[in-house]
Amino acid sequence: TAQILTEKKAIHVTAERTFTDIFGKERKAGSEWLVTINDIEAYIPGVYEKVLGEVPITILNNRQYCVVLDPIGSDGLPSLGQRQLRRGEASFFLHPGEKLESGVQNMFVLGEEDGLLVRAREAFEDHKAGDRWMILGPCEYVPPVQVEIVERRQAIALDENEGIYVRDIRSGKVRSVKGRCYMLEPYEELWTKDLPASVEQLLAEFDASTVKGAKRDKSRLISFRVPHNAAVQIYDFKAKTARIVFGPELVLLGPDEQFTQLSLSGGKPKKANQIRSLVLLLGPDFMTDVVTVETSDHARLSLTLSYNWYFDVNREDPESVARIFSVPDFVGDACKAIASRVRGSVAQVAFDLFHRESAKIIRSAVFGTDEKGKVGNSFKFPSNNLVLTNIDIQSVEPVDQKTRDSLQKSVQLAIEITTKSQEAAARHEAERREQEAKGALERQKINDEAEAEKSRAELLKLQASSAAVESTGQAKAEAQARAEAAEIEGQAAVKQAELKAAAMEIESKADLEQTKARQAAEIEHKKKMDELEVSKVSKMADIEAKKFHEIVDAIGADTICSIAQAGPEMQAKLLGGLGVQSLLITDGNSPINLFNTANGLVGANGVVPK
């Protein structure tokens, strides 16, 4: 049957024996080849040919590429072990023996935060076989056949309080990177930091943002928020040093650092390893313990004691800071020490004394006393700077049932005695108050009778005074009437004199005002007349000046000058005609220096001027 070939289909043919095909090519037995539409449109296999199958066309667009293994060379033979890169746009048929490595692939498009870690399969450009390097974006990348893609990486954005652990695969050194956007170098990889399961659980409990059941990203820098008034100890196993961080603070764990886990006593009475924590609270706080003691008369008691405590630490002193973590279980250590002190003091006193003064005995045992016997206010453990400030005795219960019954009976008896004494005191107080009330009532009666007698004596005095007033009332009324009449007459005379004085004052004021008005009018008239006279003189002066000006303008300046010069010139000519050279006229009142005058009349050399 004829095989129809198209642009997208070819057939895979093999030779069953050596022969020459229709295209004139010699085919060896067992050889395989491809027949495409470029060779023939319809192909009928020969008797020595066998069709193995159809081969579809492989199409690459401009964003794709592929790697062909064992490609067919120019001689038509497969290049075994070779690899050939083919990029789009392209279309081709895979020849017998050829195959695609990983099929058709899209080229790598890298953004600014993307990168490709590549490794050289063989010597390539400046790289040796096995070298690793980064291809950083933004770019488009198609790996050559000499290069293989190890992995695609993306820059890791880190906040100021975030970081990652990075390991150098050549040296094995691990370091932390934080507070910046970081792209791993070619010979770097993310390193996972493992923590003990108990520490992982405590971290999850403290971190409220952790989703329940979610696993921690172990390559991320471990962060821990130290709460207020607390401390965390972190030990560096590489440097073999410890650092203590006080809250509130954010702790970032280094690659070789681990948290110091605290295992504290808990419960009542205290049992070891009941509380696990990463932080050491500095207080003030309290803890409660149950202590069993025995008195000197062998009465066993169970005491429930509560202790107030805090750590007295100087954060500026490294030695003082290091002490707070010197005792792994400060709760158990403190409770044991206090219980030992309390047992020793209680064992020295009898039950009755302890029952009456239990608080004083216990506080003296723990806090001690000074030289004056005064109980102290605090007790400090020098090993870790733990300070106890108060002890609260919550309960005291006998351990033995017989002792408990005896104590209950004694307490009941004490309550009965106290009740009876209180009843007797109340009865005595009531009788005393009743006697005081009776005495007060009698005193009030006597006082009321005395007040009544005083009121009666006052009434008699008022009655006598009333009778005296009645007898003297008429005479007093007449004398009073006459005095009032005389008083009215005097007041009328005084009023009349006041009115006359007021009238005279008004008249004098009116005359004065009239005189002032007349003088003011005269002054005003005189002022107006003076102003008119001044105005008249001023206007007449203006008229005369204008008149003179007009006359001067009418005559002319030259005419006036000629008139002024006419008299002296005529006199000079007249004197010249008479032969007079000089003339001096005086009235005899003003003296004249004839010496100087002679010098003026006679020339400098004694010559008379002509």
Phi, psi and omega in degrees: 000142180285136177263122180274125181256144178232180178292340182251006182219138173225168180240147181259118186239146175231152179263130179276340175205169182286130179198176176250124185279185185290344180269001178084015179259138179279128180247127178280155178298130180088350179288154181233149179206175185241135177247121181243177179293341177290335178274314184195150182278321179230128187239130176249116181298143177282178183292336180259012181246150179223130179276120180273335180163176178263145180244117178284159179281145176258125185242133177241130172272184186286358178246014184233163175206168175208162178241122182262127178267143180051057183290156178281128180279183180293338178275002179085004180253147180290139175268090186294138179080359180266161178229141183229130179269131177232127182248151177281162006277133180196158174216140184197163173256139175284124178284160178305132182094341178274148174207158182269138173271111180066018175069197178280129184239150175275143177294155183278124176252115186252132174273186181295331183259010183252159176200157177241130173269117183240160180222139181281126176285329182210176180302128185215118181052240181269005185255143175269164178299130181094350177295147178240144175204169184253137169257113186256143178277177004276132178190173171247137187221133171238117184291133173294168181293338181279354186238140175241147179275118178280309178194160175262131183241158178227141179299138182261116180278124183238131175284176181300328182253022178237157179195176179223160174261128183237134180242135174276117187287347178274317181260342182079002181286135181250134177223167179249140177238131183212157171074018178202166177278124189232134173250127181300141176284167183302325183255029177239153176213159177290137181249135181263130180258119179267142177237155174302151184300322181293322178291321177300318180294318179293322177297318179295324180291322182284327184273105182289340183280349181286129178287138183298128180089347181283142180269148180283139173286106188288345177276347178280147179298129182284124179243147181215127180270109179284122182291169181296142177057045177217168181221150178229136177255129181239128183249130177263110184286340179280311179276347181057045177227157179239145174232145182244128182245129178262143180272165000281129183201153176256123182258130174248121187277128178285172183298325184255014182258150177220151176286144171274114184273130180265135176239106188251157176284153180208177180082180178222113357290169187292135175236143184288154174059040178262335183234128176244136183205156175263341184248149175251111179287136185267355179079184006292142180206183179221159174219149185241140181218156176248123184240132177260125182235168179222127181282176181293335177263024172063034172266118182268130183232149175251117183254131172258110186244141177240130184246132171268133186214163170199163178263123177269093186236135174264108186291345178275347182256111182300325180293318178294323179293319183292335183294329187295339177256010182287336178252113185299318181240084183291333179293308180296320180297315181294316181295321178294317180296317180292317180299322179296316179297316182295317179299318180297320180287320182292328182294346182265355182237157178280166184297317182299316180295317179295324181295326181278322188235044184296318183296315181295318182296316183291315180297322178294323180295322185273309187273342182077175181230155178270191182295332180271003180084009180277135181288138180291171182259343183203166177220129186244134174271110185293339183293325181226013177063027175280131183240127173265130184248342182199153176231126179249119179272102185281324180201152175228113183231132176293143178279321181281138182293321179296317178296322179297318179294317179298318179296321180295318179296316181296324178293317178297318179296319178296323179293318179297315180299317180296321180296315181296317179297322178293322177296315180297318179296321180294319179295315178299319180295322180293317179296319180298316180295326179294317178297320178296324180292319179296313179301319179296322179295318180295317178299324180293320178298314180298317180297321180295319179295320179296321179295322179296317179297320178297319180294322180294317178297322179294323179296318179297319177299318181294322179295318179296319179295324180294319179296318179297322179294319180299321182288326183261003186292317186292313180298320179295325182291318180295312180299323180292324179295315180297317180298324181289324179295314179298322180295321181293318179299315180298320180295324179294317180297316178299322180293319180296316179298321179296321181292319178299315180299323180292321180295316180298320179298320180294318180296315180297322178295322180293316178299316180299318180294322180295315179299317179298320181293318181295315180296321179295323180292320179296317179297320180294320180294317179298319180297319180294316180298319178297321180294322180293320181295316178299319181295320181295313181298318180298318181290321179296321178296323179294321181294315181297318180295320180293320181296314180298318180299317181292322179297314179300318179296322183290318182287316182102147183292323181293321180296315180298319181296320180293320178298318183294325182276345186294315185295306181300320181296318179295320179294323180295319179294322180296314179294325177296323178292331179277351181082017179275125180270325183212157185215134178231126181239129178216160182262001178085351180272332182258120180291149183234135176278102186288338178293312178293321180297319179297320177300328179285324184281330181262146181293176184294330182254020180080018180260131178285127179296147179263000000 
